[in-house]
Amino acid sequence: MNGSFVDWFESQFTYIQSAYSAEYGGEYVQTVINWYRLKAFLVIFFIVIVFILVLTVTAILYFYGKRKTRKNVEDLDKKIQSYMTRDLEMEEVFPAPYTEVGARMLQIKTGMIRKEESLKQEAQRKNDLITYLAHDLKTPLTSVIGYLTLLEEASDMPETQKEKYTHIALEKAQRLEGLIEEFFEITQYNLQNIFLEKEDLDLSYMLMQMAEEFYPVLAAHGNEVKLEIEEDIHLHADPDRLARVFNNILKNAVAYSYPNTPITIRASRNKDKVLLSFENHGKNIPQEKLESIFEKFFRLDSSRKTNTGGAGLGLAIAKEIVELHGGSISARSQDEKVIFTVELPVKQ
């Protein structure tokens, strides 16, 4: 560079000193390199160069990795969309090294398919139930109108016949009321959210009170409630919601009990849990139905010709309430006995 580097080098790393030599005829002046200063400069220079190289390589790797990651994510997103929207085998869409992702997506897709099938079946059962209910509403309504019309037109009808027609019209009206309540139950279940308002309650007293309240219904079927409960069982729970649970279970027990048989309610406390059971005598429930008994809109008696059963929501609601309390509910059937077991924590 026209001597600029030499001038700079001489000014920074050399110095002039006097020396004596017989060969040159005495004293002379020479330029000497300052090696200490030069070494210090070279060390600093090397460190700066290494730092720049490291910074440059890091920046290149960062942007390259970011670009590669974005490309991998886009590629994986396309694979996931393709797998979830099309009927393809996992191995076709997720080759190595996406095998682990493919296995996870297979689990998710399988779960979604099962959930979708469950929702379809639930919707179908609900639609069938509404169709049956709509059809069934016509029969009691027609009967009520018919018998009331006869009573109105035949003013000179004998008293015994009037009583008979009035009784039949009342029964049909009560049946009509029950069907309308089923409609309300279906719509309310879909619209409501269950919230708990917990308080300390005496479970023993609640069960005794419910047994008394059910006496008229039980007496009509020739049944009775036998209580085998410990005294002073206390819970921190929502009394209204739990009452609904026990009410739904007892209604189910009454509907499917043999006449003139007892319904036994047992309750005991075991450490930090309370165990309850509701036992009635009736036809054995097949295992495949026991597995579905707590599903929404499931009816043990699928025939609409009988008066037993409701919209198939009572036990589903009972299960939801029990689980919100941190408990569990199950059912078993053997030796012509049906036993519902409820387990609740003393305090959640």
Tab-separated table of C-alpha atoms in Angstrom:
chain	number	residue	atom	x	y	z
A	1	MET	CA	0.000	0.000	0.000
A	2	ASN	CA	2.740	2.384	-1.150
A	3	GLY	CA	4.764	1.912	2.059
A	4	SER	CA	1.920	2.803	4.482
A	5	PHE	CA	1.984	-0.588	6.224
A	6	VAL	CA	5.806	-0.424	6.573
A	7	ASP	CA	5.601	3.060	8.047
A	8	TRP	CA	2.868	1.981	10.486
A	9	PHE	CA	4.739	-1.184	11.471
A	10	GLU	CA	8.009	0.706	12.081
A	11	SER	CA	6.220	3.351	14.132
A	12	GLN	CA	4.399	0.781	16.320
A	13	PHE	CA	6.761	-2.159	16.705
A	14	THR	CA	10.355	-0.943	16.111
A	15	TYR	CA	12.781	1.354	17.817
A	16	ILE	CA	16.294	2.684	17.025
A	17	GLN	CA	19.318	1.881	19.178
A	18	SER	CA	23.079	2.462	18.972
A	19	ALA	CA	25.486	-0.428	18.609
A	20	TYR	CA	29.292	-0.855	18.321
A	21	SER	CA	30.987	-3.141	15.802
A	22	ALA	CA	34.631	-3.366	14.836
A	23	GLU	CA	33.584	-4.785	11.518
A	24	TYR	CA	31.717	-1.565	10.622
A	25	GLY	CA	34.433	0.629	12.059
A	26	GLY	CA	32.904	1.560	15.348
A	27	GLU	CA	29.509	2.745	16.574
A	28	TYR	CA	26.417	2.660	14.322
A	29	VAL	CA	22.560	2.993	14.527
A	30	GLN	CA	20.192	0.010	13.929
A	31	THR	CA	16.437	-0.583	13.853
A	32	VAL	CA	15.215	-3.281	16.290
A	33	ILE	CA	11.781	-4.986	16.459
A	34	ASN	CA	9.910	-4.604	19.778
A	35	TRP	CA	8.926	-8.244	20.123
A	36	TYR	CA	7.040	-7.794	23.400
A	37	ARG	CA	4.722	-5.214	21.912
A	38	LEU	CA	4.340	-7.171	18.680
A	39	LYS	CA	3.376	-10.359	20.545
A	40	ALA	CA	0.770	-8.466	22.597
A	41	PHE	CA	-0.690	-7.008	19.410
A	42	LEU	CA	-0.796	-10.406	17.680
A	43	VAL	CA	-2.569	-12.000	20.665
A	44	ILE	CA	-5.231	-9.276	20.698
A	45	PHE	CA	-5.532	-9.466	16.903
A	46	PHE	CA	-5.977	-13.246	17.023
A	47	ILE	CA	-8.653	-12.982	19.760
A	48	VAL	CA	-10.580	-10.377	17.730
A	49	ILE	CA	-10.388	-12.532	14.592
A	50	VAL	CA	-11.581	-15.615	16.507
A	51	PHE	CA	-14.442	-13.591	18.077
A	52	ILE	CA	-15.530	-12.300	14.667
A	53	LEU	CA	-15.388	-15.806	13.217
A	54	VAL	CA	-17.373	-17.255	16.117
A	55	LEU	CA	-19.950	-14.463	15.852
A	56	THR	CA	-20.227	-14.961	12.107
A	57	VAL	CA	-20.581	-18.739	12.364
A	58	THR	CA	-23.141	-18.385	15.185
A	59	ALA	CA	-25.209	-15.942	13.148
A	60	ILE	CA	-25.084	-18.223	10.119
A	61	LEU	CA	-26.074	-21.261	12.190
A	62	TYR	CA	-28.872	-19.313	13.915
A	63	PHE	CA	-30.497	-18.106	10.711
A	64	TYR	CA	-29.927	-21.455	9.022
A	65	GLY	CA	-31.430	-23.306	11.995
A	66	LYS	CA	-34.364	-20.913	12.132
A	67	ARG	CA	-35.025	-21.385	8.452
A	68	LYS	CA	-34.658	-25.142	8.720
A	69	THR	CA	-36.948	-25.252	11.775
A	70	ARG	CA	-39.593	-23.209	9.964
A	71	LYS	CA	-39.320	-25.518	6.996
A	72	ASN	CA	-39.584	-28.591	9.242
A	73	VAL	CA	-42.611	-27.132	11.025
A	74	GLU	CA	-44.297	-26.340	7.717
A	75	ASP	CA	-43.511	-29.827	6.464
A	76	LEU	CA	-44.780	-31.403	9.673
A	77	ASP	CA	-47.924	-29.249	9.551
A	78	LYS	CA	-48.637	-30.467	6.024
A	79	LYS	CA	-48.110	-34.062	7.119
A	80	ILE	CA	-50.446	-33.648	10.110
A	81	GLN	CA	-53.157	-31.989	7.999
A	82	SER	CA	-52.827	-34.662	5.361
A	83	TYR	CA	-53.027	-37.435	7.953
A	84	MET	CA	-55.955	-35.917	9.861
A	85	THR	CA	-58.049	-35.076	6.786
A	86	ARG	CA	-57.350	-38.084	4.599
A	87	ASP	CA	-57.643	-41.799	5.095
A	88	LEU	CA	-53.940	-42.668	5.038
A	89	GLU	CA	-51.762	-45.072	6.937
A	90	MET	CA	-49.438	-43.583	9.537
A	91	GLU	CA	-46.324	-45.068	7.903
A	92	GLU	CA	-47.192	-43.379	4.586
A	93	VAL	CA	-47.364	-39.902	6.078
A	94	PHE	CA	-44.808	-40.072	8.903
A	95	PRO	CA	-41.610	-41.826	7.779
A	96	ALA	CA	-38.450	-41.693	9.913
A	97	PRO	CA	-37.599	-39.453	11.755
A	98	TYR	CA	-41.300	-38.579	12.299
A	99	THR	CA	-42.226	-41.998	13.685
A	100	GLU	CA	-42.745	-40.749	17.246
A	101	VAL	CA	-44.885	-37.837	16.037
A	102	GLY	CA	-46.860	-40.244	13.872
A	103	ALA	CA	-47.556	-42.528	16.825
A	104	ARG	CA	-48.829	-39.578	18.856
A	105	MET	CA	-51.021	-38.355	16.006
A	106	LEU	CA	-52.418	-41.862	15.637
A	107	GLN	CA	-53.507	-41.755	19.287
A	108	ILE	CA	-55.073	-38.321	18.828
A	109	LYS	CA	-56.863	-39.313	15.627
A	110	THR	CA	-58.163	-42.517	17.195
A	111	GLY	CA	-59.435	-40.566	20.207
A	112	MET	CA	-61.137	-38.014	17.957
A	113	ILE	CA	-62.798	-40.744	15.910
A	114	ARG	CA	-64.078	-42.431	19.060
A	115	LYS	CA	-65.327	-39.117	20.436
A	116	GLU	CA	-67.048	-38.325	17.155
A	117	GLU	CA	-68.708	-41.739	17.079
A	118	SER	CA	-69.803	-41.313	20.692
A	119	LEU	CA	-71.332	-37.913	19.922
A	120	LYS	CA	-73.096	-39.327	16.861
A	121	GLN	CA	-74.535	-42.193	18.872
A	122	GLU	CA	-75.604	-39.823	21.639
A	123	ALA	CA	-77.254	-37.487	19.136
A	124	GLN	CA	-78.993	-40.435	17.474
A	125	ARG	CA	-80.286	-41.717	20.824
A	126	LYS	CA	-81.504	-38.228	21.672
A	127	ASN	CA	-83.261	-37.847	18.311
A	128	ASP	CA	-84.850	-41.287	18.638
A	129	LEU	CA	-85.996	-40.469	22.160
A	130	ILE	CA	-87.546	-37.168	21.092
A	131	THR	CA	-89.294	-38.934	18.219
A	132	TYR	CA	-90.679	-41.581	20.586
A	133	LEU	CA	-91.758	-38.946	23.096
A	134	ALA	CA	-93.489	-36.877	20.425
A	135	HIS	CA	-95.333	-39.985	19.274
A	136	ASP	CA	-96.226	-41.024	22.815
A	137	LEU	CA	-97.645	-37.594	23.654
A	138	LYS	CA	-100.495	-38.168	21.231
A	139	THR	CA	-101.856	-41.297	22.935
A	140	PRO	CA	-102.534	-39.972	26.470
A	141	LEU	CA	-103.638	-36.597	25.107
A	142	THR	CA	-106.162	-38.260	22.807
A	143	SER	CA	-107.444	-40.381	25.700
A	144	VAL	CA	-107.797	-37.385	28.021
A	145	ILE	CA	-109.730	-35.407	25.401
A	146	GLY	CA	-111.900	-38.433	24.573
A	147	TYR	CA	-112.911	-39.263	28.161
A	148	LEU	CA	-113.475	-35.594	29.088
A	149	THR	CA	-115.657	-35.206	25.994
A	150	LEU	CA	-117.736	-38.225	27.059
A	151	LEU	CA	-118.130	-36.772	30.550
A	152	GLU	CA	-119.235	-33.435	29.139
A	153	GLU	CA	-121.716	-34.844	26.602
A	154	ALA	CA	-123.299	-37.537	28.795
A	155	SER	CA	-124.607	-35.519	31.711
A	156	ASP	CA	-126.868	-38.385	32.852
A	157	MET	CA	-123.979	-40.895	32.998
A	158	PRO	CA	-124.055	-43.168	36.078
A	159	GLU	CA	-121.760	-42.111	38.919
A	160	THR	CA	-119.730	-45.319	38.807
A	161	GLN	CA	-119.020	-44.815	35.126
A	162	LYS	CA	-118.152	-41.144	35.716
A	163	GLU	CA	-115.675	-42.168	38.407
A	164	LYS	CA	-114.145	-44.755	36.074
A	165	TYR	CA	-113.744	-42.288	33.194
A	166	THR	CA	-112.440	-39.586	35.516
A	167	HIS	CA	-109.862	-41.986	36.960
A	168	ILE	CA	-108.704	-43.050	33.491
A	169	ALA	CA	-108.476	-39.422	32.323
A	170	LEU	CA	-106.415	-38.565	35.427
A	171	GLU	CA	-104.015	-41.456	34.803
A	172	LYS	CA	-103.552	-40.416	31.186
A	173	ALA	CA	-103.020	-36.784	32.221
A	174	GLN	CA	-100.392	-37.873	34.745
A	175	ARG	CA	-98.678	-39.916	32.040
A	176	LEU	CA	-98.798	-36.877	29.763
A	177	GLU	CA	-97.222	-34.775	32.522
A	178	GLY	CA	-94.417	-37.304	32.886
A	179	LEU	CA	-93.675	-37.219	29.156
A	180	ILE	CA	-93.599	-33.428	29.148
A	181	GLU	CA	-91.186	-33.500	32.111
A	182	GLU	CA	-88.926	-35.773	30.060
A	183	PHE	CA	-88.869	-33.149	27.310
A	184	PHE	CA	-87.883	-30.481	29.847
A	185	GLU	CA	-85.222	-32.780	31.286
A	186	ILE	CA	-83.622	-33.244	27.868
A	187	THR	CA	-83.515	-29.520	27.052
A	188	GLN	CA	-82.400	-28.469	30.533
A	189	TYR	CA	-79.507	-30.945	30.525
A	190	ASN	CA	-78.097	-29.422	27.364
A	191	LEU	CA	-78.534	-25.846	28.598
A	192	GLN	CA	-77.486	-26.031	32.210
A	193	ASN	CA	-74.048	-25.997	33.783
A	194	ILE	CA	-73.790	-27.733	37.126
A	195	PHE	CA	-72.154	-25.631	39.829
A	196	LEU	CA	-71.638	-26.834	43.391
A	197	GLU	CA	-72.523	-24.821	46.486
A	198	LYS	CA	-70.904	-26.835	49.242
A	199	GLU	CA	-71.679	-26.785	52.926
A	200	ASP	CA	-71.376	-29.139	55.879
A	201	LEU	CA	-74.308	-31.554	55.886
A	202	ASP	CA	-75.541	-34.517	57.905
A	203	LEU	CA	-75.680	-37.318	55.339
A	204	SER	CA	-77.336	-39.766	57.752
A	205	TYR	CA	-80.252	-37.405	58.338
A	206	MET	CA	-80.572	-36.647	54.607
A	207	LEU	CA	-80.911	-40.345	53.740
A	208	MET	CA	-83.521	-40.922	56.465
A	209	GLN	CA	-85.490	-37.912	55.244
A	210	MET	CA	-85.396	-39.127	51.622
A	211	ALA	CA	-86.617	-42.570	52.690
A	212	GLU	CA	-89.650	-40.933	54.298
A	213	GLU	CA	-90.331	-38.768	51.259
A	214	PHE	CA	-90.269	-41.825	48.985
A	215	TYR	CA	-92.796	-43.732	51.114
A	216	PRO	CA	-95.858	-42.940	48.903
A	217	VAL	CA	-94.039	-43.986	45.724
A	218	LEU	CA	-92.704	-47.146	47.366
A	219	ALA	CA	-96.059	-48.058	48.883
A	220	ALA	CA	-97.701	-47.898	45.459
A	221	HIS	CA	-95.324	-50.652	44.299
A	222	GLY	CA	-95.409	-52.608	47.536
A	223	ASN	CA	-91.774	-51.752	48.255
A	224	GLU	CA	-90.104	-50.374	51.358
A	225	VAL	CA	-86.771	-48.794	52.225
A	226	LYS	CA	-84.432	-50.473	54.692
A	227	LEU	CA	-81.768	-48.208	56.152
A	228	GLU	CA	-78.422	-49.579	57.292
A	229	ILE	CA	-76.525	-46.371	57.871
A	230	GLU	CA	-74.091	-45.187	60.485
A	231	GLU	CA	-75.068	-42.223	62.608
A	232	ASP	CA	-73.549	-38.757	62.256
A	233	ILE	CA	-71.934	-39.135	58.862
A	234	HIS	CA	-71.009	-35.612	57.841
A	235	LEU	CA	-69.828	-34.351	54.456
A	236	HIS	CA	-68.723	-31.082	52.928
A	237	ALA	CA	-70.860	-31.154	49.800
A	238	ASP	CA	-73.745	-29.589	47.885
A	239	PRO	CA	-76.899	-30.912	49.611
A	240	ASP	CA	-79.282	-30.100	46.747
A	241	ARG	CA	-77.089	-31.794	44.139
A	242	LEU	CA	-76.500	-34.878	46.282
A	243	ALA	CA	-80.224	-35.100	46.962
A	244	ARG	CA	-80.725	-35.196	43.197
A	245	VAL	CA	-78.180	-38.008	42.908
A	246	PHE	CA	-79.909	-40.148	45.545
A	247	ASN	CA	-83.339	-39.261	44.147
A	248	ASN	CA	-82.348	-40.417	40.644
A	249	ILE	CA	-80.899	-43.675	41.973
A	250	LEU	CA	-83.980	-44.385	44.118
A	251	LYS	CA	-86.341	-43.605	41.225
A	252	ASN	CA	-84.418	-46.087	39.106
A	253	ALA	CA	-84.551	-48.689	41.900
A	254	VAL	CA	-88.332	-48.274	42.312
A	255	ALA	CA	-88.965	-48.497	38.558
A	256	TYR	CA	-87.053	-51.775	38.168
A	257	SER	CA	-87.719	-53.497	41.509
A	258	TYR	CA	-89.843	-56.587	41.961
A	259	PRO	CA	-93.101	-55.806	43.841
A	260	ASN	CA	-93.085	-56.329	47.594
A	261	THR	CA	-89.285	-56.326	47.886
A	262	PRO	CA	-87.093	-54.032	49.980
A	263	ILE	CA	-84.705	-51.364	48.715
A	264	THR	CA	-81.712	-51.300	51.039
A	265	ILE	CA	-79.648	-48.142	51.560
A	266	ARG	CA	-76.289	-48.580	53.292
A	267	ALA	CA	-73.877	-45.853	54.333
A	268	SER	CA	-70.615	-46.012	56.252
A	269	ARG	CA	-67.491	-43.945	56.682
A	270	ASN	CA	-64.083	-45.437	55.894
A	271	LYS	CA	-61.176	-43.164	56.897
A	272	ASP	CA	-61.556	-40.099	54.666
A	273	LYS	CA	-64.288	-41.504	52.426
A	274	VAL	CA	-67.988	-42.263	52.671
A	275	LEU	CA	-69.332	-45.409	51.013
A	276	LEU	CA	-73.005	-45.665	50.020
A	277	SER	CA	-74.896	-48.444	48.299
A	278	PHE	CA	-78.463	-48.724	47.010
A	279	GLU	CA	-79.621	-52.325	46.539
A	280	ASN	CA	-82.892	-53.453	44.960
A	281	HIS	CA	-84.254	-56.810	43.870
A	282	GLY	CA	-84.964	-57.021	40.148
A	283	LYS	CA	-83.984	-58.616	36.885
A	284	ASN	CA	-80.277	-58.897	36.256
A	285	ILE	CA	-78.883	-56.193	33.997
A	286	PRO	CA	-76.648	-57.580	31.224
A	287	GLN	CA	-73.007	-56.556	31.477
A	288	GLU	CA	-73.066	-54.700	28.151
A	289	LYS	CA	-75.906	-52.514	29.455
A	290	LEU	CA	-74.192	-51.957	32.788
A	291	GLU	CA	-71.258	-50.459	30.896
A	292	SER	CA	-73.594	-47.918	29.250
A	293	ILE	CA	-75.996	-47.259	32.106
A	294	PHE	CA	-74.440	-43.873	32.962
A	295	GLU	CA	-74.410	-42.586	29.377
A	296	LYS	CA	-76.711	-39.754	28.393
A	297	PHE	CA	-80.055	-40.780	26.838
A	298	PHE	CA	-79.432	-44.461	27.560
A	299	ARG	CA	-82.531	-46.373	28.664
A	300	LEU	CA	-82.494	-49.827	30.202
A	301	ASP	CA	-85.914	-50.376	28.715
A	302	SER	CA	-85.731	-49.230	25.115
A	303	SER	CA	-89.412	-49.976	24.537
A	304	ARG	CA	-91.726	-46.979	24.801
A	305	LYS	CA	-94.694	-49.237	25.563
A	306	THR	CA	-93.858	-49.396	29.276
A	307	ASN	CA	-94.073	-46.680	31.878
A	308	THR	CA	-90.673	-47.431	33.369
A	309	GLY	CA	-87.683	-45.227	32.815
A	310	GLY	CA	-87.351	-41.600	31.802
A	311	ALA	CA	-85.311	-39.677	29.304
A	312	GLY	CA	-82.178	-41.642	30.175
A	313	LEU	CA	-80.556	-38.673	31.885
A	314	GLY	CA	-81.041	-39.386	35.585
A	315	LEU	CA	-78.012	-41.622	36.058
A	316	ALA	CA	-75.872	-39.537	33.677
A	317	ILE	CA	-76.608	-36.442	35.774
A	318	ALA	CA	-75.957	-38.429	38.967
A	319	LYS	CA	-72.542	-39.474	37.683
A	320	GLU	CA	-71.621	-35.919	36.721
A	321	ILE	CA	-72.580	-34.561	40.146
A	322	VAL	CA	-70.711	-37.313	42.010
A	323	GLU	CA	-67.562	-36.755	39.937
A	324	LEU	CA	-67.769	-32.993	40.531
A	325	HIS	CA	-67.610	-33.841	44.239
A	326	GLY	CA	-64.415	-35.819	43.584
A	327	GLY	CA	-66.186	-39.178	43.998
A	328	SER	CA	-67.188	-42.121	41.849
A	329	ILE	CA	-70.328	-44.093	41.068
A	330	SER	CA	-70.696	-47.625	39.698
A	331	ALA	CA	-73.304	-50.340	39.255
A	332	ARG	CA	-73.296	-54.121	39.355
A	333	SER	CA	-75.983	-56.751	38.925
A	334	GLN	CA	-76.011	-60.378	40.019
A	335	ASP	CA	-78.345	-62.904	41.670
A	336	GLU	CA	-81.352	-60.749	40.683
A	337	LYS	CA	-79.987	-57.801	42.614
A	338	VAL	CA	-78.916	-54.413	41.309
A	339	ILE	CA	-76.469	-52.449	43.474
A	340	PHE	CA	-75.408	-48.858	42.884
A	341	THR	CA	-72.294	-47.840	44.807
A	342	VAL	CA	-71.353	-44.217	45.471
A	343	GLU	CA	-68.013	-43.208	46.951
A	344	LEU	CA	-67.560	-39.631	48.195
A	345	PRO	CA	-64.637	-37.900	49.906
A	346	VAL	CA	-65.402	-36.434	53.314
A	347	LYS	CA	-63.600	-33.252	52.218
A	348	GLN	CA	-62.305	-32.618	48.721
